[in-house]
């Protein structure tokens, strides 16, 4: 009898079997905008292939399995030897393998490589976000390694390779490799100058042994790590000269033996559960090679950090897009009070508001990637100012977006099978790592004080949109007033970073997005017509058009 009551009605079909790239109009248009015409067709094809893979049932299954079966640390073998290995579910390897073979660690050698990779990263991490961590670090290690040309010649081809090989072997024998980063120590993460790890020179040609403890070292199964440590000769003199040096630490030594890399434990994290984040110790025999000059470690590794910060923006844009796509899809099918939820005026307001946040994040990530590709003095100065502001603001928006999108699915959204809890757990992370919110805001201030070219480039960029929208013009004016007085700027740094990011997003949308999107963004984010929560857009705006633009369309008809 019970079975006869079990009739399933009014439940949406799963959002599966779709092209995550082409279903995202804002992303597809943004990519087109930032590519030279000759590359457009090729890149569209490449991203669409990745998009179909990301939206497939098998990739979604890999994502759920990798998240539901977290990595396990294996410190010793059966005979008691230390091995310090991490066992991952096969789904993790499939996700990483697909990403690497799709070029998600290769942005530095291809034309428009950053726009292509950023778009690809935005697409593919919607299948699962945790494995984005080694992808980001591997990609980002390249510019830091270039401080040491000999090392770069050895490792760059491996890090940008399309071949994923999980096995730990000497670099010379590997067809491809992953890299991680270990800066954070127990006594200081944001303040990396507080590092106490010590490096003793072994030879005159850049070999050292390290002693110390790193409190966070993600993706510890990687083949090599960029690490900060103090040297006897570091600036300031004496052991632990007052500025750290950067080193490359391989897991396997050139002779095939294991380097000493003691993984003490894995962190039990809120989200990002498919990825391993470890505490590691270097025991005085840990072998490493210097990257860049002694005492210049922060300047060297900052090249890596800047690239991973862009990935934090992109990763947050991906989490937001996936959360919003799920909300748009669900509410298009689910009926309540006589019509689809998405047709209810108040739900439409919520959806449009979420869609604006997602589109603004995507547009900003792509603009930053295009600046990396351009690599002119002006664009480098722009990045110096725009990356920390974007990292601060976009990553901060991710959690409220994920939470509100979850609520659009009602009770279903609170249930693990929907995937929404996973997105919500992931959502705060990009704001915490690679420099937490305050550090980003203070970095904006540092750039203001030290690099006037950065502010000039930033103002030139937003200035190109002047006159297009009076609310944007007003916000630019307020920003200039804020910038005119740097007295007490530290305590105002968050206000400033937020305002800069919003004005930049507004200027991008005014220039490139359809009028209804730009109008709604400027009214709510730059004007005063918005409440503290989502769904408080002025109802006079064309919210229907904003929602229609963002809704993921599934070609076989499942998505509508
Ligand atoms: C899941 C995960 C993975 C990670 N993986 C890695 C990794 O692979 N490699 C690595 O090196 N690190 C990694 N980290 C560490 C991460 O980068 C640091 O946790 C982060 O930079 C903050 O450092 P902290 O934890 O020491 O916090 P603290 O430096 O103690 O900061 C605590 C808070 O104080 C704020 N704060 C600090 N200084 C100031 C100031 N002057 N004014 C105002 N506020 C301030 C910060 O913004 C932060 O909110 C990871 C972290 C997480 C959560």
Coordinates of C-alpha atoms and ligand atoms in Angstrom, one line a residue:
X1 CA 0.0 0.0 0.0
X2 CA 2.8 2.4 1.0
X3 CA 4.3 2.2 -2.5
X4 CA 1.1 3.3 -4.2
X5 CA 1.4 6.7 -2.4
X6 CA 5.0 7.2 -3.6
X7 CA 4.2 9.2 -6.7
X8 CA 6.9 11.7 -7.5
X9 CA 5.5 14.9 -9.0
X10 CA 6.7 18.5 -9.2
X11 CA 10.4 17.6 -8.7
X12 CA 12.7 19.1 -11.3
X13 CA 14.9 16.9 -13.5
X14 CA 18.6 17.0 -12.4
X15 CA 20.7 19.7 -14.2
X16 CA 22.8 17.2 -16.1
X17 CA 23.9 16.5 -19.6
X18 CA 24.5 20.2 -20.5
X19 CA 27.4 22.3 -21.7
X20 CA 28.5 24.3 -18.7
X21 CA 30.3 26.7 -20.9
X22 CA 27.8 27.6 -23.7
X23 CA 24.9 27.5 -21.1
X24 CA 26.7 30.4 -19.4
X25 CA 26.0 33.4 -21.7
X26 CA 27.9 35.9 -19.6
X27 CA 31.0 33.6 -19.7
X28 CA 30.8 32.8 -23.4
X29 CA 30.4 36.5 -24.3
X30 CA 33.3 37.4 -22.0
X31 CA 35.6 34.9 -23.5
X32 CA 34.7 36.1 -27.0
X33 CA 35.4 39.7 -25.9
X34 CA 38.9 39.1 -24.7
X35 CA 40.1 36.9 -27.5
X36 CA 41.6 37.9 -30.8
X37 CA 39.2 37.0 -33.6
X38 CA 41.5 34.4 -35.1
X39 CA 41.4 32.3 -31.9
X40 CA 37.6 32.6 -31.2
X41 CA 36.4 29.5 -32.9
X42 CA 39.1 27.2 -31.7
X43 CA 38.7 28.4 -28.1
X44 CA 34.9 28.2 -28.2
X45 CA 35.3 24.6 -29.3
X46 CA 37.8 23.8 -26.7
X47 CA 35.7 25.3 -23.9
X48 CA 32.5 23.7 -25.1
X49 CA 34.1 20.3 -25.0
X50 CA 35.2 20.9 -21.5
X51 CA 31.8 22.3 -20.7
X52 CA 30.0 19.2 -21.9
X53 CA 32.4 17.1 -19.8
X54 CA 31.8 19.3 -16.7
X55 CA 28.0 19.0 -17.1
X56 CA 28.0 15.3 -17.8
X57 CA 26.6 12.7 -15.4
X58 CA 30.0 11.0 -14.9
X59 CA 31.8 14.2 -14.0
X60 CA 29.1 15.1 -11.5
X61 CA 29.5 11.6 -10.1
X62 CA 33.2 12.0 -9.8
X63 CA 32.7 15.2 -7.9
X64 CA 30.3 13.6 -5.4
X65 CA 32.6 10.6 -4.9
X66 CA 35.8 12.7 -4.5
X67 CA 34.1 14.9 -1.9
X68 CA 32.4 12.0 -0.1
X69 CA 35.6 9.9 0.1
X70 CA 38.2 12.3 1.5
X71 CA 42.0 11.5 1.2
X72 CA 43.6 9.3 3.7
X73 CA 47.2 9.8 5.0
X74 CA 49.5 6.8 5.0
X75 CA 52.6 7.7 7.0
X76 CA 54.4 4.3 7.0
X77 CA 54.6 1.2 4.9
X78 CA 53.9 -2.2 6.4
X79 CA 57.5 -2.6 7.5
X80 CA 57.6 0.7 9.4
X81 CA 59.4 2.8 6.8
X82 CA 58.1 6.3 6.4
X83 CA 56.3 6.8 3.1
X84 CA 54.2 10.0 3.7
X85 CA 51.7 9.3 1.0
X86 CA 48.1 10.3 0.6
X87 CA 45.6 7.9 -0.9
X88 CA 42.8 9.5 -2.9
X89 CA 39.6 8.1 -4.3
X90 CA 39.9 7.2 -8.0
X91 CA 37.3 9.9 -8.8
X92 CA 39.9 12.5 -7.6
X93 CA 42.4 11.2 -10.1
X94 CA 39.9 11.2 -12.9
X95 CA 39.0 14.9 -12.2
X96 CA 42.6 15.9 -12.0
X97 CA 43.5 13.9 -15.0
X98 CA 40.8 15.5 -17.1
X99 CA 41.7 18.9 -16.0
X100 CA 45.4 18.5 -16.7
X101 CA 44.8 17.0 -20.1
X102 CA 42.5 19.9 -20.9
X103 CA 45.3 22.4 -20.3
X104 CA 44.2 23.8 -16.9
X105 CA 47.8 24.1 -15.7
X106 CA 49.0 25.7 -18.9
X107 CA 48.4 29.4 -19.3
X108 CA 51.9 30.8 -19.8
X109 CA 52.9 29.4 -23.2
X110 CA 49.8 29.7 -25.3
X111 CA 48.3 32.8 -27.0
X112 CA 45.5 34.2 -24.8
X113 CA 46.5 31.4 -22.4
X114 CA 45.2 33.1 -19.3
X115 CA 41.7 33.9 -20.7
X116 CA 41.5 30.3 -22.0
X117 CA 42.6 28.8 -18.7
X118 CA 40.6 31.1 -16.5
X119 CA 37.4 30.3 -18.5
X120 CA 38.3 26.6 -18.4
X121 CA 38.9 26.7 -14.7
X122 CA 35.6 28.5 -14.2
X123 CA 33.9 25.7 -16.2
X124 CA 35.6 22.6 -14.9
X125 CA 35.7 23.4 -11.2
X126 CA 31.9 23.5 -11.3
X127 CA 32.1 19.7 -11.4
X128 CA 34.2 19.7 -8.2
X129 CA 36.1 22.5 -6.5
X130 CA 38.6 20.7 -4.3
X131 CA 40.9 19.5 -7.0
X132 CA 41.2 23.1 -8.2
X133 CA 43.8 23.7 -5.5
X134 CA 46.6 21.6 -7.1
X135 CA 45.6 22.9 -10.5
X136 CA 46.0 26.5 -9.3
X137 CA 49.3 26.0 -7.5
X138 CA 50.8 24.0 -10.4
X139 CA 49.9 26.8 -12.8
X140 CA 51.0 29.5 -10.5
X141 CA 54.4 28.0 -9.6
X142 CA 55.6 28.8 -13.2
X143 CA 56.3 32.5 -12.9
X144 CA 58.0 32.1 -9.5
X145 CA 60.2 29.4 -10.8
X146 CA 61.3 31.6 -13.6
X147 CA 63.4 33.5 -11.0
X148 CA 65.8 30.6 -11.4
X149 CA 66.1 29.8 -15.1
X150 CA 67.8 26.5 -14.7
X151 CA 65.1 25.2 -12.4
X152 CA 62.4 26.7 -14.7
X153 CA 63.9 24.8 -17.7
X154 CA 63.7 21.6 -15.8
X155 CA 60.2 22.0 -14.2
X156 CA 58.2 24.3 -16.4
X157 CA 57.6 21.6 -19.1
X158 CA 56.4 19.2 -16.5
X159 CA 54.1 21.7 -14.7
X160 CA 52.5 22.8 -18.0
X161 CA 52.3 19.3 -19.4
X162 CA 49.0 17.7 -20.5
X163 CA 49.9 14.4 -18.8
X164 CA 48.8 13.7 -15.3
X165 CA 50.8 11.1 -13.4
X166 CA 50.1 10.6 -9.8
X167 CA 53.0 8.3 -9.0
X168 CA 56.0 9.9 -7.1
X169 CA 59.1 9.5 -9.3
X170 CA 62.2 11.7 -10.1
X171 CA 61.3 14.7 -12.2
X172 CA 63.5 13.5 -15.0
X173 CA 61.4 10.4 -15.4
X174 CA 57.9 12.1 -15.2
X175 CA 55.8 13.1 -18.2
X176 CA 54.0 15.8 -16.1
X177 CA 54.1 17.0 -12.5
X178 CA 52.1 19.0 -9.9
X179 CA 53.4 21.7 -7.6
X180 CA 52.3 23.0 -4.2
X181 CA 53.3 25.8 -1.8
X182 CA 54.2 25.8 1.9
X183 CA 54.5 29.2 3.5
X184 CA 52.1 29.2 6.4
X185 CA 53.6 28.2 9.8
X186 CA 52.0 27.8 13.2
X187 CA 53.1 31.2 14.5
X188 CA 52.2 33.1 11.4
X189 CA 50.4 32.8 8.1
X190 CA 49.5 36.3 7.0
X191 CA 52.8 37.6 8.4
X192 CA 55.1 35.3 6.4
X193 CA 58.1 37.2 7.6
X194 CA 57.6 35.4 10.9
X195 CA 58.6 32.1 9.3
X196 CA 61.1 30.1 11.4
X197 CA 62.0 27.3 8.9
X198 CA 65.7 27.4 8.5
X199 CA 67.8 26.6 5.3
X200 CA 71.5 25.6 5.6
X201 CA 73.5 25.7 2.4
X202 CA 74.9 22.4 1.2
X203 CA 76.9 23.6 -1.8
X204 CA 77.7 26.8 -3.6
X205 CA 75.2 26.0 -6.4
X206 CA 72.0 26.5 -4.6
X207 CA 71.4 23.3 -2.7
X208 CA 70.2 23.5 0.9
X209 CA 68.8 21.4 3.7
X210 CA 65.7 22.6 5.5
X211 CA 64.5 22.3 9.1
X212 CA 61.0 23.4 10.1
X213 CA 57.3 22.9 10.3
X214 CA 54.6 24.1 7.8
X215 CA 51.1 24.4 9.3
X216 CA 49.3 24.3 6.0
X217 CA 50.5 22.5 3.0
X218 CA 47.7 21.6 0.6
X219 CA 48.0 19.0 -2.1
X220 CA 50.9 17.3 -0.3
X221 CA 50.9 14.5 -2.9
X222 CA 52.4 17.0 -5.4
X223 CA 55.8 16.4 -6.9
X224 CA 57.4 19.6 -5.7
X225 CA 56.7 22.6 -3.4
X226 CA 57.7 26.2 -3.3
X227 CA 58.7 26.8 0.3
X228 CA 59.9 29.8 2.3
X229 CA 62.8 29.5 4.8
X230 CA 65.5 31.6 6.4
X231 CA 69.2 31.3 5.4
X232 CA 72.3 32.2 7.4
X233 CA 73.1 34.7 4.6
X234 CA 69.6 36.2 4.3
X235 CA 69.3 40.0 4.4
X236 CA 70.0 41.0 8.0
X237 CA 72.8 38.3 8.4
X238 CA 73.1 35.5 10.9
X239 CA 71.0 32.3 10.9
X240 CA 67.5 33.3 10.1
X241 CA 68.4 36.5 8.3
X242 CA 65.3 38.7 8.6
X243 CA 63.9 38.0 5.2
X244 CA 63.1 34.5 3.9
X245 CA 64.3 32.9 0.8
X246 CA 62.3 30.8 -1.6
X247 CA 63.1 27.1 -2.3
X248 CA 61.9 24.3 -4.5
X249 CA 61.5 21.1 -2.6
X250 CA 61.0 17.9 -4.6
X251 CA 59.3 14.9 -3.1
X252 CA 61.7 12.6 -4.9
X253 CA 65.4 13.3 -5.1
X254 CA 67.2 13.1 -8.5
X255 CA 68.7 9.7 -7.6
X256 CA 65.2 8.3 -7.1
X257 CA 65.2 8.2 -3.3
X258 CA 62.5 10.0 -1.3
X259 CA 63.2 13.4 0.1
X260 CA 62.4 13.8 3.8
X261 CA 58.9 15.3 3.8
X262 CA 57.1 14.3 6.9
X263 CA 53.3 14.6 6.6
X264 CA 52.3 14.8 10.2
X265 CA 48.5 14.9 9.7
X266 CA 45.8 16.0 7.4
X267 CA 43.4 18.8 8.4
X268 CA 39.8 18.0 9.1
X269 CA 38.3 20.9 7.1
X270 CA 34.9 22.5 6.8
X271 CA 34.8 22.0 3.0
X272 CA 37.3 21.4 0.2
X273 CA 37.1 17.8 1.5
X274 CA 38.4 16.0 -1.6
X275 CA 41.6 17.9 -1.4
X276 CA 44.3 17.1 1.3
X277 CA 45.7 19.9 3.4
X278 CA 48.6 18.8 5.5
X279 CA 51.0 19.8 8.3
X280 CA 54.5 18.9 7.2
X281 CA 57.9 18.8 8.8
X282 CA 61.3 19.2 7.4
X283 CA 63.9 17.4 9.6
X284 CA 67.2 18.9 8.8
X285 CA 67.9 16.4 5.9
X286 CA 65.1 17.8 3.7
X287 CA 66.8 18.8 0.4
X288 CA 65.8 21.8 -1.5
X289 CA 67.1 24.2 -4.2
X290 CA 67.1 27.9 -3.9
X291 CA 64.8 29.9 -6.2
X292 CA 65.9 33.5 -6.7
X293 CA 68.3 35.3 -4.5
X294 CA 68.7 34.8 -0.8
X295 CA 66.4 37.1 1.2
X296 CA 64.2 37.7 -1.8
X297 CA 61.8 34.8 -1.1
X298 CA 58.7 36.9 -0.6
X299 CA 59.3 38.8 -3.8
X300 CA 59.8 35.5 -5.6
X301 CA 56.9 33.6 -4.2
X302 CA 54.6 36.6 -4.6
X303 CA 54.5 35.8 -8.3
X304 CA 52.9 32.5 -7.4
X305 CA 50.6 34.1 -4.9
X306 CA 49.3 36.7 -7.3
X307 CA 48.4 34.0 -9.8
X308 CA 46.6 31.9 -7.2
X309 CA 44.7 35.0 -6.0
X310 CA 43.3 35.4 -9.5
X311 CA 42.3 31.7 -9.2
X312 CA 40.5 32.5 -5.9
X313 CA 38.4 35.1 -7.8
X314 CA 37.8 32.6 -10.6
X315 CA 37.1 29.7 -8.2
X316 CA 34.5 31.8 -6.3
X317 CA 33.0 32.9 -9.6
X318 CA 32.7 29.1 -10.5
X319 CA 31.0 28.3 -7.1
X320 CA 28.6 31.2 -7.5
X321 CA 27.8 30.3 -11.1
X322 CA 27.1 26.6 -10.2
X323 CA 25.0 27.6 -7.2
X324 CA 23.0 30.2 -9.3
X325 CA 22.6 27.7 -12.2
X326 CA 21.2 25.1 -9.8
X327 CA 18.8 27.7 -8.3
X328 CA 17.6 28.9 -11.8
X329 CA 17.1 25.4 -13.0
X330 CA 15.2 24.2 -9.9
X331 CA 12.9 27.2 -9.8
X332 CA 12.1 27.0 -13.5
X333 CA 10.5 23.6 -12.9
X334 CA 9.2 23.6 -9.4
X335 CA 5.7 24.9 -9.1
X336 CA 4.2 26.6 -6.0
X337 CA 1.0 28.5 -5.6
X338 CA 0.0 27.8 -9.1
X339 CA 3.1 28.6 -11.2
X340 CA 6.8 27.9 -11.5
X341 CA 8.7 29.4 -8.6
X342 CA 10.8 31.4 -11.1
X343 CA 7.6 33.2 -12.2
X344 CA 6.8 34.3 -8.7
X345 CA 7.7 38.0 -8.7
X346 CA 9.6 37.8 -5.4
X347 CA 11.6 34.7 -6.4
X348 CA 12.4 36.4 -9.7
X349 CA 13.9 39.2 -7.8
X350 CA 16.0 36.9 -5.8
X351 CA 17.2 35.0 -8.9
X352 CA 18.0 38.2 -10.8
X353 CA 20.0 39.5 -7.8
X354 CA 22.0 36.3 -7.6
X355 CA 22.6 36.3 -11.4
X356 CA 24.0 39.8 -11.2
X357 CA 26.5 38.8 -8.6
X358 CA 27.6 35.8 -10.6
X359 CA 27.9 37.7 -13.9
X360 CA 29.8 40.5 -12.3
X361 CA 32.3 38.0 -10.8
X362 CA 32.7 36.2 -14.1
X363 CA 33.3 39.5 -16.0
X364 CA 35.9 40.6 -13.5
X365 CA 37.8 37.3 -13.5
X366 CA 38.0 37.4 -17.3
X367 CA 39.2 41.0 -17.3
X368 CA 42.0 40.1 -14.9
X369 CA 43.0 37.1 -17.0
X370 CA 43.1 39.3 -20.1
X371 CA 45.4 41.7 -18.3
X372 CA 47.8 38.8 -17.6
X373 CA 47.7 37.9 -21.3
X374 CA 48.4 41.5 -22.4
X375 CA 51.4 41.7 -20.1
X376 CA 52.1 45.3 -20.8
X377 CA 53.4 47.7 -18.2
X378 CA 50.0 49.3 -17.9
X379 CA 48.2 46.0 -17.5
X380 CA 50.7 44.8 -14.9
X381 CA 50.1 48.0 -12.9
X382 CA 46.4 47.5 -13.2
X383 CA 46.7 44.0 -11.9
X384 CA 48.7 45.1 -8.9
X385 CA 45.7 47.1 -7.8
X386 CA 42.8 45.1 -9.2
X387 CA 43.8 41.6 -8.1
X388 CA 43.7 42.2 -4.3
X389 CA 40.5 44.3 -4.6
X390 CA 38.8 41.6 -6.6
X391 CA 40.1 38.8 -4.4
X392 CA 38.8 40.7 -1.4
X393 CA 35.3 41.3 -2.8
X394 CA 34.4 38.4 -5.1
X395 CA 35.5 35.8 -2.6
X396 CA 33.5 37.6 0.2
X397 CA 30.3 37.5 -2.0
X398 CA 30.6 33.7 -2.5
X399 CA 29.1 32.5 0.8
X400 CA 26.0 34.8 0.8
X401 CA 25.4 33.8 -2.8
X402 CA 25.8 30.0 -2.1
X403 CA 23.5 30.3 0.9
X404 CA 20.8 32.2 -0.9
X405 CA 20.9 29.9 -3.9
X406 CA 20.6 26.9 -1.6
X407 CA 17.5 28.4 -0.2
X408 CA 15.9 28.7 -3.6
X409 CA 15.8 24.9 -3.6
X410 CA 13.9 24.9 -0.3
X411 CA 14.4 21.8 1.8
X412 CA 16.0 20.0 -1.2
X413 CA 18.8 22.5 -1.1
X414 CA 19.7 21.6 2.4
X415 CA 20.1 17.9 1.5
X416 CA 23.6 16.7 0.5
X417 CA 22.3 15.0 -2.7
X418 CA 21.5 18.4 -4.2
X419 CA 25.1 19.4 -4.2
X420 CA 24.2 22.7 -2.6
X421 CA 25.7 21.9 0.9
X422 CA 29.0 21.1 -0.8
X423 CA 29.0 24.5 -2.6
X424 CA 28.2 26.2 0.7
X425 CA 31.0 24.5 2.6
X426 CA 33.4 25.4 -0.2
X427 CA 32.3 29.0 -0.4
X428 CA 34.3 30.7 2.4
X429 CA 37.6 29.1 1.5
X430 CA 38.8 31.4 -1.3
X431 CA 38.4 34.3 1.1
X432 CA 40.6 32.6 3.8
X433 CA 43.6 31.2 1.9
X434 CA 46.1 33.0 -0.2
X435 CA 45.7 36.0 2.1
X436 CA 42.5 36.5 4.1
X437 CA 40.1 39.4 3.6
X438 CA 41.9 42.0 5.7
X439 CA 45.2 41.1 4.1
X440 CA 43.8 41.7 0.7
X441 CA 42.3 45.0 1.7
X442 CA 45.6 46.1 3.2
X443 CA 47.4 45.0 0.1
X444 CA 45.3 47.4 -1.9
X445 CA 46.4 50.1 0.5
X446 CA 50.1 49.0 0.1
X447 CA 49.8 49.2 -3.6
X448 CA 48.2 52.7 -3.3
X449 CA 51.1 53.9 -1.3
X450 CA 53.9 52.3 -3.2
X451 CA 52.8 52.0 -6.7
X452 CA 51.1 55.1 -8.1
X453 CA 51.1 53.6 -11.6
X454 CA 48.7 50.9 -10.3
X455 CA 46.2 53.6 -9.2
X456 CA 46.6 55.4 -12.5
X457 CA 46.0 52.2 -14.5
X458 CA 43.0 51.4 -12.3
X459 CA 41.5 54.9 -12.8
X460 CA 42.1 54.8 -16.5
X461 CA 40.3 51.5 -16.7
X462 CA 37.2 52.6 -14.8
X463 CA 37.4 56.0 -16.5
X464 CA 36.6 54.4 -19.9
X465 CA 33.0 53.8 -18.7
X466 CA 32.5 57.3 -17.4
X467 CA 29.3 59.0 -18.6
X468 CA 27.5 55.7 -19.4
X469 CA 25.6 55.5 -16.1
X470 CA 25.0 58.3 -13.6
X471 CA 25.2 55.8 -10.6
X472 CA 28.6 54.6 -11.8
X473 CA 29.7 58.2 -12.3
X474 CA 28.6 59.0 -8.7
X475 CA 30.4 55.9 -7.4
X476 CA 33.6 56.9 -9.2
X477 CA 33.4 60.4 -7.7
X478 CA 32.9 58.9 -4.2
X479 CA 35.9 56.6 -4.7
X480 CA 38.1 59.5 -5.7
X481 CA 37.0 61.4 -2.6
X482 CA 37.9 58.3 -0.5
X483 CA 41.3 58.1 -2.2
X484 CA 42.1 61.7 -1.8
X485 CA 42.8 61.4 1.9
X486 CA 44.9 58.5 2.9
X487 CA 44.9 59.5 6.6
X488 CA 43.6 56.5 8.7
X489 CA 43.4 54.5 5.5
X490 CA 44.1 51.1 7.2
X491 CA 40.9 51.2 9.1
X492 CA 39.0 52.1 5.9
X493 CA 40.8 49.5 3.8
X494 CA 37.8 47.1 3.5
X495 CA 35.5 50.0 2.5
X496 CA 38.0 51.0 -0.1
X497 CA 38.7 47.5 -1.5
X498 CA 34.9 46.9 -1.7
X499 CA 34.2 50.1 -3.5
X500 CA 37.1 49.6 -6.0
X501 CA 35.9 46.2 -6.8
X502 CA 32.3 47.3 -7.2
X503 CA 33.2 50.2 -9.4
X504 CA 35.4 48.0 -11.6
X505 CA 32.6 45.4 -11.9
X506 CA 30.1 48.2 -12.7
X507 CA 32.4 49.7 -15.3
X508 CA 32.7 46.3 -17.0
X509 CA 29.0 45.6 -17.0
X510 CA 28.2 49.1 -18.3
X511 CA 30.6 48.5 -21.2
X512 CA 29.9 44.9 -22.1
X513 CA 26.7 43.5 -20.6
X514 CA 23.1 44.0 -21.9
X515 CA 21.5 47.1 -20.6
X516 CA 19.2 45.3 -18.2
X517 CA 22.1 43.7 -16.4
X518 CA 24.2 46.9 -16.2
X519 CA 21.1 48.9 -15.1
X520 CA 20.2 46.4 -12.3
X521 CA 23.9 46.2 -11.1
X522 CA 24.3 50.0 -11.0
X523 CA 21.0 50.6 -9.3
X524 CA 21.6 48.0 -6.6
X525 CA 25.4 47.9 -6.1
X526 CA 26.4 51.5 -6.9
X527 CA 23.2 53.3 -6.2
X528 CA 21.3 53.1 -3.0
X529 CA 18.3 51.1 -4.2
X530 CA 19.1 47.8 -2.6
X531 CA 18.5 46.1 0.8
X532 CA 21.0 44.1 2.8
X533 CA 19.9 40.7 1.4
X534 CA 19.4 39.3 -2.1
X535 CA 15.9 39.8 -3.6
X536 CA 15.8 43.5 -2.9
X537 CA 16.3 44.9 -6.4
X538 CA 14.0 47.7 -7.4
X539 CA 11.0 45.9 -9.0
X540 CA 10.8 48.4 -11.8
X541 CA 13.9 46.8 -13.4
X542 CA 13.7 44.3 -16.2
X543 CA 14.3 41.3 -13.9
X544 CA 12.7 38.8 -16.2
X545 CA 15.5 39.5 -18.8
X546 CA 18.2 39.3 -16.2
X547 CA 16.9 35.8 -15.2
X548 CA 16.4 34.6 -18.8
X549 CA 20.0 35.5 -19.7
X550 CA 21.5 33.6 -16.7
X551 CA 19.4 30.4 -16.9
X552 CA 21.3 27.4 -18.1
X553 CA 19.8 25.9 -21.1
X554 CA 20.1 22.1 -21.6
X555 CA 20.0 21.2 -25.3
X556 CA 18.3 17.9 -24.9
X557 CA 15.3 19.6 -23.4
X558 CA 15.9 18.6 -19.8
X559 CA 16.8 22.1 -18.7
X560 CA 14.4 24.1 -20.9
Ligands
LIG1 C1 42.0 24.8 3.5 C2 43.3 25.6 3.6 C3 44.4 25.3 2.8 C4 45.5 26.0 2.9 N1 46.6 25.7 2.1 C5 47.8 26.3 2.2 C6 48.9 25.9 1.5 O1 48.9 25.0 0.7 N2 50.1 26.6 1.7 C7 50.2 27.6 2.6 O2 51.2 28.2 2.7 N3 49.1 28.0 3.3 C8 47.9 27.4 3.1 N4 46.8 27.8 3.9 C9 47.0 28.8 4.9 C10 46.3 30.1 4.6 O3 46.9 30.8 3.5 C11 46.4 31.0 5.9 O4 45.6 30.3 6.8 C12 45.9 32.4 5.7 O5 46.8 33.1 4.8 C13 45.8 33.1 7.0 O6 46.9 32.9 7.8 P1 46.8 32.4 9.3 O7 45.9 31.2 9.3 O8 48.1 32.3 9.9 O9 45.9 33.5 10.0 P2 46.5 34.9 10.7 O10 47.7 35.4 10.0 O11 46.7 34.6 12.2 O12 45.3 35.8 10.5 C14 44.1 35.7 11.3 C15 43.1 36.8 10.8 O13 43.7 38.1 11.1 C16 43.7 38.9 10.0 N5 44.9 39.7 10.0 C17 46.2 39.4 9.9 N6 47.0 40.4 9.9 C18 46.2 41.5 10.0 C19 46.4 42.9 10.1 N7 47.6 43.5 10.1 N8 45.3 43.8 10.2 C20 44.1 43.3 10.3 N9 43.8 42.0 10.2 C21 44.8 41.1 10.1 C22 43.6 38.0 8.8 O14 43.0 38.6 7.7 C23 42.8 36.8 9.3 O15 41.4 37.1 9.1 C24 45.6 27.1 3.8 C25 44.5 27.4 4.6 C26 43.3 26.7 4.5 C27 42.2 27.1 5.3

